[in-house]
mmCIF file of C-alpha atoms and ligand atoms in Angstrom:
data_model
loop_
_atom_site.group_PDB
_atom_site.id
_atom_site.type_symbol
_atom_site.label_atom_id
_atom_site.label_comp_id
_atom_site.label_asym_id
_atom_site.label_seq_id
_atom_site.Cartn_x
_atom_site.Cartn_y
_atom_site.Cartn_z
ATOM 1 C CA UNK A 26 -20.975 -4.828 -12.367
ATOM 2 C CA UNK A 27 -19.734 -1.557 -13.753
ATOM 3 C CA UNK A 28 -21.096 1.765 -12.666
ATOM 4 C CA UNK A 29 -23.572 3.404 -15.023
ATOM 5 C CA UNK A 30 -21.393 6.392 -15.528
ATOM 6 C CA UNK A 31 -17.759 5.285 -15.651
ATOM 7 C CA UNK A 32 -16.625 8.864 -16.306
ATOM 8 C CA UNK A 33 -17.516 9.790 -12.754
ATOM 9 C CA UNK A 34 -16.131 6.648 -11.215
ATOM 10 C CA UNK A 35 -14.206 6.451 -8.976
ATOM 11 C CA UNK A 36 -15.362 9.726 -7.489
ATOM 12 C CA UNK A 37 -12.618 12.303 -7.350
ATOM 13 C CA UNK A 38 -12.647 15.408 -5.250
ATOM 14 C CA UNK A 39 -13.178 18.377 -7.506
ATOM 15 C CA UNK A 40 -12.695 22.056 -6.834
ATOM 16 C CA UNK A 41 -15.943 22.560 -4.971
ATOM 17 C CA UNK A 42 -16.573 19.194 -3.359
ATOM 18 C CA UNK A 43 -15.172 17.357 -0.408
ATOM 19 C CA UNK A 44 -15.848 13.973 1.131
ATOM 20 C CA UNK A 45 -16.676 13.142 4.703
ATOM 21 C CA UNK A 46 -13.880 10.831 5.913
ATOM 22 C CA UNK A 47 -16.385 8.887 8.020
ATOM 23 C CA UNK A 48 -19.380 8.219 5.792
ATOM 24 C CA UNK A 49 -17.898 9.414 2.468
ATOM 25 C CA UNK A 50 -20.894 11.624 1.782
ATOM 26 C CA UNK A 51 -20.135 14.605 -0.409
ATOM 27 C CA UNK A 52 -20.455 17.990 1.115
ATOM 28 C CA UNK A 53 -19.896 21.465 -0.150
ATOM 29 C CA UNK A 54 -16.841 22.961 1.535
ATOM 30 C CA UNK A 55 -18.264 26.423 0.911
ATOM 31 C CA UNK A 56 -20.478 25.740 3.919
ATOM 32 C CA UNK A 57 -17.383 25.317 6.046
ATOM 33 C CA UNK A 58 -16.759 28.033 8.569
ATOM 34 C CA UNK A 59 -13.400 29.774 8.409
ATOM 35 C CA UNK A 60 -12.154 29.964 11.982
ATOM 36 C CA UNK A 61 -8.814 31.552 11.358
ATOM 37 C CA UNK A 62 -6.634 32.681 8.501
ATOM 38 C CA UNK A 63 -2.908 33.093 8.871
ATOM 39 C CA UNK A 64 -0.775 33.958 5.851
ATOM 40 C CA UNK A 65 -1.791 31.410 3.213
ATOM 41 C CA UNK A 66 -3.366 28.916 5.649
ATOM 42 C CA UNK A 67 -7.019 28.627 6.638
ATOM 43 C CA UNK A 68 -8.448 26.740 9.585
ATOM 44 C CA UNK A 69 -11.897 25.451 8.631
ATOM 45 C CA UNK A 70 -14.681 23.775 10.578
ATOM 46 C CA UNK A 71 -17.383 21.878 8.752
ATOM 47 C CA UNK A 72 -20.205 19.530 9.618
ATOM 48 C CA UNK A 73 -21.169 16.505 7.535
ATOM 49 C CA UNK A 74 -24.872 16.832 6.741
ATOM 50 C CA UNK A 75 -25.167 13.091 6.383
ATOM 51 C CA UNK A 76 -23.634 11.692 9.592
ATOM 52 C CA UNK A 77 -23.290 14.863 11.649
ATOM 53 C CA UNK A 78 -19.587 14.544 12.363
ATOM 54 C CA UNK A 79 -17.427 17.627 12.596
ATOM 55 C CA UNK A 80 -14.299 18.005 10.538
ATOM 56 C CA UNK A 81 -11.526 20.485 11.209
ATOM 57 C CA UNK A 82 -9.271 21.078 8.245
ATOM 58 C CA UNK A 83 -6.203 23.116 7.647
ATOM 59 C CA UNK A 84 -6.096 24.270 4.048
ATOM 60 C CA UNK A 85 -2.945 25.963 2.871
ATOM 61 C CA UNK A 86 -1.790 27.430 -0.368
ATOM 62 C CA UNK A 87 1.659 25.995 -1.065
ATOM 63 C CA UNK A 88 3.952 26.514 -4.076
ATOM 64 C CA UNK A 89 2.833 23.013 -5.164
ATOM 65 C CA UNK A 90 -0.867 23.802 -4.989
ATOM 66 C CA UNK A 91 -3.561 23.550 -2.361
ATOM 67 C CA UNK A 92 -2.841 21.231 0.520
ATOM 68 C CA UNK A 93 -5.499 20.051 2.941
ATOM 69 C CA UNK A 94 -5.273 18.125 6.198
ATOM 70 C CA UNK A 95 -8.480 17.138 7.946
ATOM 71 C CA UNK A 96 -9.332 15.514 11.249
ATOM 72 C CA UNK A 97 -12.633 14.271 12.639
ATOM 73 C CA UNK A 98 -13.563 15.824 15.934
ATOM 74 C CA UNK A 99 -16.431 16.223 18.364
ATOM 75 C CA UNK A 100 -15.521 19.871 18.919
ATOM 76 C CA UNK A 101 -17.957 22.475 17.686
ATOM 77 C CA UNK A 102 -16.651 25.571 15.930
ATOM 78 C CA UNK A 103 -17.059 27.495 19.211
ATOM 79 C CA UNK A 104 -15.045 24.835 21.088
ATOM 80 C CA UNK A 105 -12.206 25.051 18.565
ATOM 81 C CA UNK A 106 -12.048 28.826 18.947
ATOM 82 C CA UNK A 107 -12.104 28.448 22.723
ATOM 83 C CA UNK A 108 -9.308 25.866 22.958
ATOM 84 C CA UNK A 109 -7.044 26.548 19.998
ATOM 85 C CA UNK A 110 -4.824 29.059 21.803
ATOM 86 C CA UNK A 111 -4.961 27.454 25.245
ATOM 87 C CA UNK A 112 -1.789 25.819 26.557
ATOM 88 C CA UNK A 113 -1.750 22.040 26.407
ATOM 89 C CA UNK A 114 -2.458 20.025 29.556
ATOM 90 C CA UNK A 115 0.812 18.702 31.007
ATOM 91 C CA UNK A 116 1.354 15.641 33.210
ATOM 92 C CA UNK A 117 2.111 18.066 36.065
ATOM 93 C CA UNK A 118 -1.397 19.529 35.668
ATOM 94 C CA UNK A 119 -2.915 16.052 35.923
ATOM 95 C CA UNK A 120 -0.870 15.167 39.045
ATOM 96 C CA UNK A 121 -1.771 18.470 40.649
ATOM 97 C CA UNK A 122 -5.450 17.910 39.906
ATOM 98 C CA UNK A 123 -5.241 14.383 41.319
ATOM 99 C CA UNK A 124 -3.551 15.565 44.527
ATOM 100 C CA UNK A 125 -6.077 18.354 44.983
ATOM 101 C CA UNK A 126 -8.887 15.878 44.372
ATOM 102 C CA UNK A 127 -7.522 13.486 47.040
ATOM 103 C CA UNK A 128 -7.079 16.346 49.499
ATOM 104 C CA UNK A 129 -10.660 17.495 48.910
ATOM 105 C CA UNK A 130 -11.935 13.973 49.557
ATOM 106 C CA UNK A 131 -10.029 13.728 52.866
ATOM 107 C CA UNK A 132 -11.415 17.067 53.996
ATOM 108 C CA UNK A 133 -14.992 15.954 53.408
HETATM 109 ZN ZN1 LIG B 211 -20.322 11.990 7.201
#
Protein backbone atom coordinates (compact mmCIF):
# COMPACT_ATOMS: atom_id res chain seq x y z
CA UNK A 1 0.00 0.00 0.00
CA UNK A 2 1.40 3.33 -1.04
CA UNK A 3 0.08 6.59 0.26
CA UNK A 4 -2.23 8.50 -2.06
CA UNK A 5 0.05 11.45 -2.21
CA UNK A 6 3.66 10.24 -2.26
CA UNK A 7 4.92 13.83 -2.55
CA UNK A 8 3.88 14.48 1.02
CA UNK A 9 5.10 11.18 2.35
CA UNK A 10 6.91 10.73 4.65
CA UNK A 11 5.77 13.91 6.35
CA UNK A 12 8.58 16.37 6.84
CA UNK A 13 8.53 19.29 9.19
CA UNK A 14 8.20 22.45 7.17
CA UNK A 15 8.75 26.05 8.18
CA UNK A 16 5.43 26.50 9.92
CA UNK A 17 4.63 23.03 11.21
CA UNK A 18 5.83 20.91 14.06
CA UNK A 19 4.98 17.43 15.27
CA UNK A 20 3.96 16.33 18.72
CA UNK A 21 6.63 13.84 19.86
CA UNK A 22 3.97 11.81 21.67
CA UNK A 23 1.07 11.43 19.26
CA UNK A 24 2.74 12.85 16.12
CA UNK A 25 -0.15 15.20 15.48
CA UNK A 26 0.80 18.33 13.59
CA UNK A 27 0.50 21.58 15.38
CA UNK A 28 1.22 25.13 14.44
CA UNK A 29 4.23 26.38 16.39
CA UNK A 30 2.93 29.93 16.00
CA UNK A 31 0.56 29.07 18.83
CA UNK A 32 3.53 28.37 21.06
CA UNK A 33 4.11 30.84 23.83
CA UNK A 34 7.52 32.48 23.97
CA UNK A 35 8.59 32.33 27.60
CA UNK A 36 12.00 33.86 27.27
CA UNK A 37 14.35 35.15 24.63
CA UNK A 38 18.06 35.41 25.20
CA UNK A 39 20.37 36.46 22.37
CA UNK A 40 19.41 34.17 19.48
CA UNK A 41 17.65 31.54 21.62
CA UNK A 42 13.94 31.28 22.41
CA UNK A 43 12.32 29.20 25.12
CA UNK A 44 8.88 28.11 23.90
CA UNK A 45 5.96 26.37 25.56
CA UNK A 46 3.30 24.72 23.46
CA UNK A 47 0.37 22.40 23.99
CA UNK A 48 -0.57 19.59 21.61
CA UNK A 49 -4.22 20.10 20.68
CA UNK A 50 -4.60 16.41 19.99
CA UNK A 51 -3.27 14.70 23.14
CA UNK A 52 -2.94 17.68 25.47
CA UNK A 53 0.72 17.18 26.33
CA UNK A 54 2.95 20.16 26.92
CA UNK A 55 6.18 20.61 25.05
CA UNK A 56 8.99 22.94 26.06
CA UNK A 57 11.40 23.70 23.26
CA UNK A 58 14.55 25.68 22.98
CA UNK A 59 14.87 27.13 19.51
CA UNK A 60 18.12 28.81 18.62
CA UNK A 61 19.47 30.51 15.58
CA UNK A 62 22.91 29.03 14.92
CA UNK A 63 25.36 29.72 12.08
CA UNK A 64 24.20 26.36 10.65
CA UNK A 65 20.52 27.25 10.71
CA UNK A 66 17.69 26.87 13.18
CA UNK A 67 18.21 24.29 15.89
CA UNK A 68 15.40 23.00 18.07
CA UNK A 69 15.41 20.80 21.16
CA UNK A 70 12.10 19.78 22.67
CA UNK A 71 11.04 17.91 25.78
CA UNK A 72 7.64 16.66 26.90
CA UNK A 73 6.59 17.97 30.27
CA UNK A 74 3.62 18.25 32.59
CA UNK A 75 4.60 21.81 33.49
CA UNK A 76 2.30 24.59 32.37
CA UNK A 77 3.78 27.77 30.95
CA UNK A 78 3.27 29.43 34.36
CA UNK A 79 5.11 26.56 36.10
CA UNK A 80 8.08 26.89 33.74
CA UNK A 81 8.32 30.61 34.44
CA UNK A 82 8.07 29.92 38.17
CA UNK A 83 10.78 27.24 38.31
CA UNK A 84 13.20 28.10 35.53
CA UNK A 85 15.40 30.38 37.64
CA UNK A 86 15.05 28.49 40.93
CA UNK A 87 18.11 26.65 42.24
CA UNK A 88 18.04 22.90 41.77
CA UNK A 89 17.13 20.65 44.70
CA UNK A 90 20.28 19.11 46.19
CA UNK A 91 20.63 15.86 48.14
CA UNK A 92 21.31 18.01 51.23
CA UNK A 93 17.87 19.61 50.79
CA UNK A 94 16.24 16.18 50.68
CA UNK A 95 18.11 14.97 53.81
CA UNK A 96 17.22 18.16 55.64
CA UNK A 97 13.57 17.78 54.68
CA UNK A 98 13.61 14.14 55.80
CA UNK A 99 15.17 15.00 59.17
CA UNK A 100 12.71 17.82 59.75
CA UNK A 101 9.86 15.49 58.80
CA UNK A 102 11.03 12.84 61.31
CA UNK A 103 11.43 15.47 64.02
CA UNK A 104 7.91 16.78 63.37
CA UNK A 105 6.51 13.26 63.65
CA UNK A 106 8.24 12.68 67.01
CA UNK A 107 6.90 15.95 68.36
CA UNK A 108 3.32 15.01 67.51
ZN1 LIG B 1 0.16 15.09 20.94
